[in-house]
JSON list of C-alpha atoms in Angstrom, two decimals:
[
{"chain": "A", "resi": 569, "resn": "UNK", "atom": "CA", "xyz": [186.70, 0.26, 197.03]},
{"chain": "A", "resi": 570, "resn": "UNK", "atom": "CA", "xyz": [188.80, -1.70, 194.53]},
{"chain": "A", "resi": 571, "resn": "UNK", "atom": "CA", "xyz": [192.15, -0.15, 193.64]},
{"chain": "A", "resi": 572, "resn": "UNK", "atom": "CA", "xyz": [192.43, 1.02, 190.02]},
{"chain": "A", "resi": 573, "resn": "UNK", "atom": "CA", "xyz": [194.14, -1.28, 187.54]},
{"chain": "A", "resi": 574, "resn": "UNK", "atom": "CA", "xyz": [197.71, -0.12, 186.99]},
{"chain": "A", "resi": 575, "resn": "UNK", "atom": "CA", "xyz": [198.48, 0.42, 183.32]},
{"chain": "A", "resi": 576, "resn": "UNK", "atom": "CA", "xyz": [201.76, 0.59, 181.47]},
{"chain": "A", "resi": 577, "resn": "UNK", "atom": "CA", "xyz": [201.55, 2.17, 178.01]},
{"chain": "A", "resi": 578, "resn": "UNK", "atom": "CA", "xyz": [204.27, 1.64, 175.41]},
{"chain": "A", "resi": 579, "resn": "UNK", "atom": "CA", "xyz": [204.43, 4.19, 172.59]},
{"chain": "A", "resi": 580, "resn": "UNK", "atom": "CA", "xyz": [206.76, 5.35, 169.85]},
{"chain": "A", "resi": 581, "resn": "UNK", "atom": "CA", "xyz": [205.00, 8.27, 168.21]},
{"chain": "A", "resi": 582, "resn": "UNK", "atom": "CA", "xyz": [202.31, 10.88, 168.67]},
{"chain": "A", "resi": 583, "resn": "UNK", "atom": "CA", "xyz": [200.26, 8.78, 171.07]},
{"chain": "A", "resi": 584, "resn": "UNK", "atom": "CA", "xyz": [196.67, 9.63, 170.11]},
{"chain": "A", "resi": 585, "resn": "UNK", "atom": "CA", "xyz": [195.47, 6.30, 171.50]},
{"chain": "A", "resi": 586, "resn": "UNK", "atom": "CA", "xyz": [197.54, 7.00, 174.61]},
{"chain": "A", "resi": 587, "resn": "UNK", "atom": "CA", "xyz": [195.62, 10.26, 174.94]},
{"chain": "A", "resi": 588, "resn": "UNK", "atom": "CA", "xyz": [192.29, 8.45, 174.80]},
{"chain": "A", "resi": 589, "resn": "UNK", "atom": "CA", "xyz": [193.49, 6.18, 177.62]},
{"chain": "A", "resi": 590, "resn": "UNK", "atom": "CA", "xyz": [194.80, 9.09, 179.69]},
{"chain": "A", "resi": 591, "resn": "UNK", "atom": "CA", "xyz": [191.52, 10.94, 179.25]},
{"chain": "A", "resi": 592, "resn": "UNK", "atom": "CA", "xyz": [189.41, 7.95, 180.19]},
{"chain": "A", "resi": 593, "resn": "UNK", "atom": "CA", "xyz": [191.48, 7.36, 183.33]},
{"chain": "A", "resi": 594, "resn": "UNK", "atom": "CA", "xyz": [191.59, 11.05, 184.27]},
{"chain": "A", "resi": 595, "resn": "UNK", "atom": "CA", "xyz": [187.83, 11.41, 183.88]},
{"chain": "A", "resi": 596, "resn": "UNK", "atom": "CA", "xyz": [187.32, 8.18, 185.84]},
{"chain": "A", "resi": 597, "resn": "UNK", "atom": "CA", "xyz": [185.37, 6.60, 183.04]},
{"chain": "A", "resi": 598, "resn": "UNK", "atom": "CA", "xyz": [187.38, 3.43, 183.56]},
{"chain": "A", "resi": 599, "resn": "UNK", "atom": "CA", "xyz": [188.73, 1.98, 186.84]},
{"chain": "A", "resi": 600, "resn": "UNK", "atom": "CA", "xyz": [192.36, 2.25, 185.81]},
{"chain": "A", "resi": 601, "resn": "UNK", "atom": "CA", "xyz": [195.40, 4.49, 186.23]},
{"chain": "A", "resi": 602, "resn": "UNK", "atom": "CA", "xyz": [198.39, 5.01, 183.95]},
{"chain": "A", "resi": 603, "resn": "UNK", "atom": "CA", "xyz": [201.37, 4.06, 186.10]},
{"chain": "A", "resi": 604, "resn": "UNK", "atom": "CA", "xyz": [203.97, 4.52, 183.35]},
{"chain": "A", "resi": 605, "resn": "UNK", "atom": "CA", "xyz": [204.30, 5.64, 179.75]},
{"chain": "A", "resi": 606, "resn": "UNK", "atom": "CA", "xyz": [207.47, 4.26, 178.20]},
{"chain": "A", "resi": 607, "resn": "UNK", "atom": "CA", "xyz": [208.68, 5.53, 174.83]},
{"chain": "A", "resi": 608, "resn": "UNK", "atom": "CA", "xyz": [211.67, 4.36, 172.80]},
{"chain": "A", "resi": 609, "resn": "UNK", "atom": "CA", "xyz": [211.89, 7.47, 170.58]},
{"chain": "A", "resi": 610, "resn": "UNK", "atom": "CA", "xyz": [213.39, 10.73, 171.93]},
{"chain": "A", "resi": 611, "resn": "UNK", "atom": "CA", "xyz": [211.15, 13.73, 171.38]},
{"chain": "A", "resi": 612, "resn": "UNK", "atom": "CA", "xyz": [208.01, 11.70, 170.67]},
{"chain": "A", "resi": 613, "resn": "UNK", "atom": "CA", "xyz": [204.78, 13.55, 171.43]},
{"chain": "A", "resi": 614, "resn": "UNK", "atom": "CA", "xyz": [203.61, 10.60, 173.54]},
{"chain": "A", "resi": 615, "resn": "UNK", "atom": "CA", "xyz": [206.05, 11.67, 176.25]},
{"chain": "A", "resi": 616, "resn": "UNK", "atom": "CA", "xyz": [204.59, 15.20, 176.28]},
{"chain": "A", "resi": 617, "resn": "UNK", "atom": "CA", "xyz": [201.06, 13.81, 176.50]},
{"chain": "A", "resi": 618, "resn": "UNK", "atom": "CA", "xyz": [202.05, 11.73, 179.53]},
{"chain": "A", "resi": 619, "resn": "UNK", "atom": "CA", "xyz": [203.69, 14.66, 181.31]},
{"chain": "A", "resi": 620, "resn": "UNK", "atom": "CA", "xyz": [200.75, 16.95, 180.63]},
{"chain": "A", "resi": 621, "resn": "UNK", "atom": "CA", "xyz": [198.41, 14.37, 182.18]},
{"chain": "A", "resi": 622, "resn": "UNK", "atom": "CA", "xyz": [200.65, 13.93, 185.22]},
{"chain": "A", "resi": 623, "resn": "UNK", "atom": "CA", "xyz": [201.59, 10.35, 184.31]},
{"chain": "A", "resi": 624, "resn": "UNK", "atom": "CA", "xyz": [205.18, 9.10, 184.72]},
{"chain": "A", "resi": 625, "resn": "UNK", "atom": "CA", "xyz": [206.98, 9.46, 181.37]},
{"chain": "A", "resi": 626, "resn": "UNK", "atom": "CA", "xyz": [210.01, 7.27, 180.74]},
{"chain": "A", "resi": 627, "resn": "UNK", "atom": "CA", "xyz": [212.33, 7.56, 177.74]},
{"chain": "A", "resi": 628, "resn": "UNK", "atom": "CA", "xyz": [213.99, 4.21, 177.10]},
{"chain": "A", "resi": 629, "resn": "UNK", "atom": "CA", "xyz": [215.76, 4.18, 173.71]},
{"chain": "A", "resi": 630, "resn": "UNK", "atom": "CA", "xyz": [216.38, 0.74, 172.27]},
{"chain": "A", "resi": 631, "resn": "UNK", "atom": "CA", "xyz": [219.59, 1.53, 170.40]},
{"chain": "A", "resi": 632, "resn": "UNK", "atom": "CA", "xyz": [221.99, 0.88, 173.33]},
{"chain": "A", "resi": 633, "resn": "UNK", "atom": "CA", "xyz": [220.76, -2.70, 173.64]},
{"chain": "A", "resi": 634, "resn": "UNK", "atom": "CA", "xyz": [222.49, -5.28, 171.46]},
{"chain": "A", "resi": 635, "resn": "UNK", "atom": "CA", "xyz": [219.59, -7.72, 171.44]},
{"chain": "A", "resi": 636, "resn": "UNK", "atom": "CA", "xyz": [215.82, -7.31, 171.46]},
{"chain": "A", "resi": 637, "resn": "UNK", "atom": "CA", "xyz": [215.61, -9.65, 174.43]},
{"chain": "A", "resi": 638, "resn": "UNK", "atom": "CA", "xyz": [217.87, -7.39, 176.47]},
{"chain": "A", "resi": 639, "resn": "UNK", "atom": "CA", "xyz": [215.70, -4.38, 175.74]},
{"chain": "A", "resi": 640, "resn": "UNK", "atom": "CA", "xyz": [212.53, -6.27, 176.58]},
{"chain": "A", "resi": 641, "resn": "UNK", "atom": "CA", "xyz": [214.00, -7.44, 179.87]},
{"chain": "A", "resi": 642, "resn": "UNK", "atom": "CA", "xyz": [214.69, -3.82, 180.74]},
{"chain": "A", "resi": 643, "resn": "UNK", "atom": "CA", "xyz": [211.10, -2.91, 179.83]},
{"chain": "A", "resi": 644, "resn": "UNK", "atom": "CA", "xyz": [209.84, -5.63, 182.15]},
{"chain": "A", "resi": 645, "resn": "UNK", "atom": "CA", "xyz": [211.98, -4.26, 184.98]},
{"chain": "A", "resi": 646, "resn": "UNK", "atom": "CA", "xyz": [210.61, -0.74, 184.50]},
{"chain": "A", "resi": 647, "resn": "UNK", "atom": "CA", "xyz": [207.00, -1.87, 184.37]},
{"chain": "A", "resi": 648, "resn": "UNK", "atom": "CA", "xyz": [207.23, -4.23, 187.33]},
{"chain": "A", "resi": 649, "resn": "UNK", "atom": "CA", "xyz": [208.98, -1.57, 189.42]},
{"chain": "A", "resi": 650, "resn": "UNK", "atom": "CA", "xyz": [205.92, 0.63, 188.88]},
{"chain": "A", "resi": 651, "resn": "UNK", "atom": "CA", "xyz": [203.40, -2.07, 189.73]},
{"chain": "A", "resi": 652, "resn": "UNK", "atom": "CA", "xyz": [201.99, -2.38, 186.22]},
{"chain": "A", "resi": 653, "resn": "UNK", "atom": "CA", "xyz": [199.28, -5.03, 185.85]},
{"chain": "A", "resi": 654, "resn": "UNK", "atom": "CA", "xyz": [198.21, -4.52, 182.23]},
{"chain": "A", "resi": 655, "resn": "UNK", "atom": "CA", "xyz": [200.33, -3.33, 179.31]},
{"chain": "A", "resi": 656, "resn": "UNK", "atom": "CA", "xyz": [198.78, -1.37, 176.43]},
{"chain": "A", "resi": 657, "resn": "UNK", "atom": "CA", "xyz": [200.62, -0.89, 173.15]},
{"chain": "A", "resi": 658, "resn": "UNK", "atom": "CA", "xyz": [199.81, 2.49, 171.60]},
{"chain": "A", "resi": 659, "resn": "UNK", "atom": "CA", "xyz": [201.78, 2.81, 168.40]},
{"chain": "A", "resi": 660, "resn": "UNK", "atom": "CA", "xyz": [204.79, 1.00, 169.83]},
{"chain": "A", "resi": 661, "resn": "UNK", "atom": "CA", "xyz": [206.90, 0.25, 166.76]},
{"chain": "A", "resi": 662, "resn": "UNK", "atom": "CA", "xyz": [208.76, -2.76, 168.05]},
{"chain": "A", "resi": 663, "resn": "UNK", "atom": "CA", "xyz": [208.04, -6.48, 167.99]},
{"chain": "A", "resi": 664, "resn": "UNK", "atom": "CA", "xyz": [207.93, -7.86, 171.52]},
{"chain": "A", "resi": 665, "resn": "UNK", "atom": "CA", "xyz": [209.91, -11.00, 172.26]},
{"chain": "A", "resi": 666, "resn": "UNK", "atom": "CA", "xyz": [208.89, -13.99, 174.43]},
{"chain": "A", "resi": 667, "resn": "UNK", "atom": "CA", "xyz": [210.95, -12.41, 177.24]},
{"chain": "A", "resi": 668, "resn": "UNK", "atom": "CA", "xyz": [208.34, -9.68, 177.52]},
{"chain": "A", "resi": 669, "resn": "UNK", "atom": "CA", "xyz": [205.25, -11.69, 176.62]},
{"chain": "A", "resi": 670, "resn": "UNK", "atom": "CA", "xyz": [205.99, -14.42, 179.15]},
{"chain": "A", "resi": 671, "resn": "UNK", "atom": "CA", "xyz": [206.41, -11.80, 181.88]},
{"chain": "A", "resi": 672, "resn": "UNK", "atom": "CA", "xyz": [202.94, -10.36, 181.10]},
{"chain": "A", "resi": 673, "resn": "UNK", "atom": "CA", "xyz": [201.19, -13.44, 179.75]},
{"chain": "A", "resi": 674, "resn": "UNK", "atom": "CA", "xyz": [197.73, -12.54, 178.40]},
{"chain": "A", "resi": 675, "resn": "UNK", "atom": "CA", "xyz": [198.18, -9.08, 179.94]},
{"chain": "A", "resi": 676, "resn": "UNK", "atom": "CA", "xyz": [199.32, -7.16, 176.86]},
{"chain": "A", "resi": 677, "resn": "UNK", "atom": "CA", "xyz": [196.79, -5.39, 174.61]},
{"chain": "A", "resi": 678, "resn": "UNK", "atom": "CA", "xyz": [197.26, -3.93, 171.16]},
{"chain": "A", "resi": 679, "resn": "UNK", "atom": "CA", "xyz": [195.00, -2.02, 168.79]},
{"chain": "A", "resi": 680, "resn": "UNK", "atom": "CA", "xyz": [195.11, -2.61, 165.04]},
{"chain": "A", "resi": 681, "resn": "UNK", "atom": "CA", "xyz": [193.34, -0.67, 162.25]},
{"chain": "A", "resi": 682, "resn": "UNK", "atom": "CA", "xyz": [191.50, -3.57, 160.63]},
{"chain": "A", "resi": 683, "resn": "UNK", "atom": "CA", "xyz": [188.92, -6.19, 161.46]},
{"chain": "A", "resi": 684, "resn": "UNK", "atom": "CA", "xyz": [191.37, -8.93, 162.32]},
{"chain": "A", "resi": 685, "resn": "UNK", "atom": "CA", "xyz": [192.20, -11.56, 161.24]},
{"chain": "A", "resi": 686, "resn": "UNK", "atom": "CA", "xyz": [191.89, -9.61, 157.98]},
{"chain": "A", "resi": 687, "resn": "UNK", "atom": "CA", "xyz": [194.84, -7.40, 157.00]},
{"chain": "A", "resi": 688, "resn": "UNK", "atom": "CA", "xyz": [197.38, -7.95, 159.77]},
{"chain": "A", "resi": 689, "resn": "UNK", "atom": "CA", "xyz": [200.75, -6.24, 159.79]},
{"chain": "A", "resi": 690, "resn": "UNK", "atom": "CA", "xyz": [201.75, -2.94, 158.24]},
{"chain": "A", "resi": 691, "resn": "UNK", "atom": "CA", "xyz": [199.54, -0.67, 156.10]},
{"chain": "A", "resi": 692, "resn": "UNK", "atom": "CA", "xyz": [196.28, -2.36, 157.10]},
{"chain": "A", "resi": 693, "resn": "UNK", "atom": "CA", "xyz": [194.08, 0.45, 155.78]},
{"chain": "A", "resi": 694, "resn": "UNK", "atom": "CA", "xyz": [195.86, 0.38, 152.44]},
{"chain": "A", "resi": 695, "resn": "UNK", "atom": "CA", "xyz": [195.43, -3.37, 152.30]},
{"chain": "A", "resi": 696, "resn": "UNK", "atom": "CA", "xyz": [191.70, -3.04, 152.95]},
{"chain": "A", "resi": 697, "resn": "UNK", "atom": "CA", "xyz": [191.24, -0.46, 150.18]},
{"chain": "A", "resi": 698, "resn": "UNK", "atom": "CA", "xyz": [193.26, -2.50, 147.71]},
{"chain": "A", "resi": 699, "resn": "UNK", "atom": "CA", "xyz": [191.14, -5.56, 148.52]},
{"chain": "A", "resi": 700, "resn": "UNK", "atom": "CA", "xyz": [187.96, -3.60, 147.82]},
{"chain": "A", "resi": 701, "resn": "UNK", "atom": "CA", "xyz": [186.22, -4.40, 151.11]},
{"chain": "A", "resi": 702, "resn": "UNK", "atom": "CA", "xyz": [183.00, -2.56, 151.91]},
{"chain": "A", "resi": 703, "resn": "UNK", "atom": "CA", "xyz": [183.53, -2.61, 155.68]},
{"chain": "A", "resi": 704, "resn": "UNK", "atom": "CA", "xyz": [186.78, -2.10, 157.59]},
{"chain": "A", "resi": 705, "resn": "UNK", "atom": "CA", "xyz": [187.40, -1.16, 161.21]},
{"chain": "A", "resi": 706, "resn": "UNK", "atom": "CA", "xyz": [189.67, -1.75, 164.17]},
{"chain": "A", "resi": 707, "resn": "UNK", "atom": "CA", "xyz": [190.44, -4.45, 166.71]},
{"chain": "A", "resi": 708, "resn": "UNK", "atom": "CA", "xyz": [191.79, -4.61, 170.25]},
{"chain": "A", "resi": 709, "resn": "UNK", "atom": "CA", "xyz": [193.45, -7.97, 170.75]},
{"chain": "A", "resi": 710, "resn": "UNK", "atom": "CA", "xyz": [195.59, -9.73, 173.31]},
{"chain": "A", "resi": 711, "resn": "UNK", "atom": "CA", "xyz": [199.17, -9.90, 172.08]},
{"chain": "A", "resi": 712, "resn": "UNK", "atom": "CA", "xyz": [200.79, -13.24, 171.40]},
{"chain": "A", "resi": 713, "resn": "UNK", "atom": "CA", "xyz": [204.00, -14.14, 169.55]},
{"chain": "A", "resi": 714, "resn": "UNK", "atom": "CA", "xyz": [202.43, -13.81, 166.10]},
{"chain": "A", "resi": 715, "resn": "UNK", "atom": "CA", "xyz": [201.78, -10.68, 164.07]},
{"chain": "A", "resi": 716, "resn": "UNK", "atom": "CA", "xyz": [198.33, -9.43, 165.09]},
{"chain": "A", "resi": 717, "resn": "UNK", "atom": "CA", "xyz": [197.21, -13.01, 165.72]},
{"chain": "A", "resi": 718, "resn": "UNK", "atom": "CA", "xyz": [196.19, -12.88, 169.39]},
{"chain": "A", "resi": 719, "resn": "UNK", "atom": "CA", "xyz": [192.70, -13.45, 170.78]},
{"chain": "A", "resi": 720, "resn": "UNK", "atom": "CA", "xyz": [190.25, -10.70, 169.83]},
{"chain": "A", "resi": 721, "resn": "UNK", "atom": "CA", "xyz": [188.77, -8.65, 172.66]},
{"chain": "A", "resi": 722, "resn": "UNK", "atom": "CA", "xyz": [186.69, -5.93, 170.95]},
{"chain": "A", "resi": 723, "resn": "UNK", "atom": "CA", "xyz": [186.11, -4.66, 167.42]},
{"chain": "A", "resi": 724, "resn": "UNK", "atom": "CA", "xyz": [184.43, -1.70, 165.73]},
{"chain": "A", "resi": 725, "resn": "UNK", "atom": "CA", "xyz": [183.24, -1.77, 162.13]},
{"chain": "A", "resi": 726, "resn": "UNK", "atom": "CA", "xyz": [183.66, 1.26, 159.86]},
{"chain": "A", "resi": 727, "resn": "UNK", "atom": "CA", "xyz": [181.93, 1.37, 156.46]},
{"chain": "A", "resi": 728, "resn": "UNK", "atom": "CA", "xyz": [184.13, 2.19, 153.48]},
{"chain": "A", "resi": 729, "resn": "UNK", "atom": "CA", "xyz": [182.75, 5.13, 151.50]},
{"chain": "A", "resi": 730, "resn": "UNK", "atom": "CA", "xyz": [183.00, 5.83, 147.79]},
{"chain": "A", "resi": 731, "resn": "UNK", "atom": "CA", "xyz": [186.07, 7.93, 147.12]},
{"chain": "A", "resi": 732, "resn": "UNK", "atom": "CA", "xyz": [187.79, 7.00, 150.37]},
{"chain": "A", "resi": 733, "resn": "UNK", "atom": "CA", "xyz": [191.54, 7.42, 150.43]},
{"chain": "A", "resi": 734, "resn": "UNK", "atom": "CA", "xyz": [193.91, 5.76, 152.85]},
{"chain": "A", "resi": 735, "resn": "UNK", "atom": "CA", "xyz": [193.94, 9.00, 154.85]},
{"chain": "A", "resi": 736, "resn": "UNK", "atom": "CA", "xyz": [190.17, 9.54, 155.03]},
{"chain": "A", "resi": 737, "resn": "UNK", "atom": "CA", "xyz": [189.39, 5.94, 155.97]},
{"chain": "A", "resi": 738, "resn": "UNK", "atom": "CA", "xyz": [192.23, 5.83, 158.49]},
{"chain": "A", "resi": 739, "resn": "UNK", "atom": "CA", "xyz": [190.89, 8.99, 160.17]},
{"chain": "A", "resi": 740, "resn": "UNK", "atom": "CA", "xyz": [187.43, 7.45, 160.67]},
{"chain": "A", "resi": 741, "resn": "UNK", "atom": "CA", "xyz": [188.94, 4.21, 161.93]},
{"chain": "A", "resi": 742, "resn": "UNK", "atom": "CA", "xyz": [191.14, 6.14, 164.36]},
{"chain": "A", "resi": 743, "resn": "UNK", "atom": "CA", "xyz": [188.08, 7.83, 165.86]},
{"chain": "A", "resi": 744, "resn": "UNK", "atom": "CA", "xyz": [186.71, 4.37, 166.67]},
{"chain": "A", "resi": 745, "resn": "UNK", "atom": "CA", "xyz": [190.07, 3.24, 168.05]},
{"chain": "A", "resi": 746, "resn": "UNK", "atom": "CA", "xyz": [189.81, 6.03, 170.60]},
{"chain": "A", "resi": 747, "resn": "UNK", "atom": "CA", "xyz": [186.44, 4.63, 171.68]},
{"chain": "A", "resi": 748, "resn": "UNK", "atom": "CA", "xyz": [187.13, 0.92, 171.88]},
{"chain": "A", "resi": 749, "resn": "UNK", "atom": "CA", "xyz": [190.59, 0.94, 173.48]},
{"chain": "A", "resi": 750, "resn": "UNK", "atom": "CA", "xyz": [189.38, 2.47, 176.78]},
{"chain": "A", "resi": 751, "resn": "UNK", "atom": "CA", "xyz": [186.38, 0.13, 176.63]},
{"chain": "A", "resi": 752, "resn": "UNK", "atom": "CA", "xyz": [188.67, -2.89, 176.30]},
{"chain": "A", "resi": 753, "resn": "UNK", "atom": "CA", "xyz": [190.70, -1.74, 179.30]},
{"chain": "A", "resi": 754, "resn": "UNK", "atom": "CA", "xyz": [187.49, -1.24, 181.26]},
{"chain": "A", "resi": 755, "resn": "UNK", "atom": "CA", "xyz": [186.39, -4.82, 180.57]},
{"chain": "A", "resi": 756, "resn": "UNK", "atom": "CA", "xyz": [189.73, -6.15, 181.81]},
{"chain": "A", "resi": 757, "resn": "UNK", "atom": "CA", "xyz": [189.74, -3.86, 184.86]},
{"chain": "A", "resi": 758, "resn": "UNK", "atom": "CA", "xyz": [186.25, -5.03, 185.82]},
{"chain": "A", "resi": 759, "resn": "UNK", "atom": "CA", "xyz": [187.35, -8.67, 185.67]},
{"chain": "A", "resi": 760, "resn": "UNK", "atom": "CA", "xyz": [184.93, -9.50, 182.87]},
{"chain": "A", "resi": 761, "resn": "UNK", "atom": "CA", "xyz": [187.46, -10.98, 180.45]},
{"chain": "A", "resi": 762, "resn": "UNK", "atom": "CA", "xyz": [188.36, -14.65, 180.28]},
{"chain": "A", "resi": 763, "resn": "UNK", "atom": "CA", "xyz": [190.70, -16.08, 177.63]},
{"chain": "A", "resi": 764, "resn": "UNK", "atom": "CA", "xyz": [189.79, -19.57, 176.47]},
{"chain": "A", "resi": 765, "resn": "UNK", "atom": "CA", "xyz": [192.29, -20.67, 173.86]},
{"chain": "A", "resi": 766, "resn": "UNK", "atom": "CA", "xyz": [191.72, -18.55, 170.75]},
{"chain": "A", "resi": 767, "resn": "UNK", "atom": "CA", "xyz": [188.52, -16.98, 172.09]},
{"chain": "A", "resi": 768, "resn": "UNK", "atom": "CA", "xyz": [187.81, -14.25, 174.61]},
{"chain": "A", "resi": 769, "resn": "UNK", "atom": "CA", "xyz": [184.72, -14.67, 176.77]},
{"chain": "A", "resi": 770, "resn": "UNK", "atom": "CA", "xyz": [183.23, -11.45, 178.14]},
{"chain": "A", "resi": 771, "resn": "UNK", "atom": "CA", "xyz": [180.82, -11.53, 181.07]},
{"chain": "A", "resi": 772, "resn": "UNK", "atom": "CA", "xyz": [178.12, -9.15, 179.88]},
{"chain": "A", "resi": 773, "resn": "UNK", "atom": "CA", "xyz": [174.44, -9.08, 178.93]},
{"chain": "A", "resi": 774, "resn": "UNK", "atom": "CA", "xyz": [173.65, -10.58, 175.52]},
{"chain": "A", "resi": 775, "resn": "UNK", "atom": "CA", "xyz": [173.50, -8.04, 172.71]},
{"chain": "A", "resi": 776, "resn": "UNK", "atom": "CA", "xyz": [170.85, -7.87, 170.01]},
{"chain": "A", "resi": 777, "resn": "UNK", "atom": "CA", "xyz": [171.74, -10.77, 167.72]},
{"chain": "A", "resi": 778, "resn": "UNK", "atom": "CA", "xyz": [170.02, -9.07, 164.77]},
{"chain": "A", "resi": 779, "resn": "UNK", "atom": "CA", "xyz": [172.04, -5.87, 164.97]},
{"chain": "A", "resi": 780, "resn": "UNK", "atom": "CA", "xyz": [174.10, -5.20, 161.85]},
{"chain": "A", "resi": 781, "resn": "UNK", "atom": "CA", "xyz": [175.61, -2.49, 159.67]},
{"chain": "A", "resi": 782, "resn": "UNK", "atom": "CA", "xyz": [175.52, -2.27, 155.89]},
{"chain": "A", "resi": 783, "resn": "UNK", "atom": "CA", "xyz": [177.81, -0.66, 153.36]},
{"chain": "A", "resi": 784, "resn": "UNK", "atom": "CA", "xyz": [176.28, 0.69, 151.20]},
{"chain": "A", "resi": 785, "resn": "UNK", "atom": "CA", "xyz": [173.24, 1.20, 153.44]},
{"chain": "A", "resi": 786, "resn": "UNK", "atom": "CA", "xyz": [170.12, -0.84, 152.73]},
{"chain": "A", "resi": 787, "resn": "UNK", "atom": "CA", "xyz": [167.20, 1.24, 151.53]},
{"chain": "A", "resi": 788, "resn": "UNK", "atom": "CA", "xyz": [163.77, 0.88, 150.04]},
{"chain": "A", "resi": 789, "resn": "UNK", "atom": "CA", "xyz": [162.11, -2.52, 149.85]},
{"chain": "A", "resi": 790, "resn": "UNK", "atom": "CA", "xyz": [164.22, -5.33, 151.25]},
{"chain": "A", "resi": 791, "resn": "UNK", "atom": "CA", "xyz": [164.46, -8.68, 149.46]}
]
């Protein structure tokens, strides 16, 4: 039997995506195990979630470190000491430097609340609403040195409804984040992911090429 993939999760806040990962691992829906949850913010709920699930919880504030590179080197030490093979960012509010990314090359995942490459960076849901898009969503991507520019692993589309606010749309997107993040980890853990430049190839059966969503929904006679 193959040993479970060892995960390191970096978080700064409440950790709802962390919870979806912990649940998926605990219920053995994915062949992975959370080997460490590292948080840079004292008192963050993510640390409580880790402890409640029996996962190692590590508080590592960034303030004592003079340079980002020094902090990232310490993160690398912690993760390597715990045998981490894949790093998952779950609301980690820090930009990772090449010190970290080179240590875990193509082994760092992040989730973003938009259909990248649209609306990278902060306030993605607000950006989508201001742009008037009819479909938004979320993306799990492999982290590179850009801002939400890494190769895309999995996406979920979420229709924008009339009257949506930033809060209502964000809540529906978050529900899909909780679904696709464990799925992305599963694909990596099963060895089905291959990065080829800007593209991610996934070894899987072909999906229905005609499948689509509409917003607003199509109805009646179609043109």
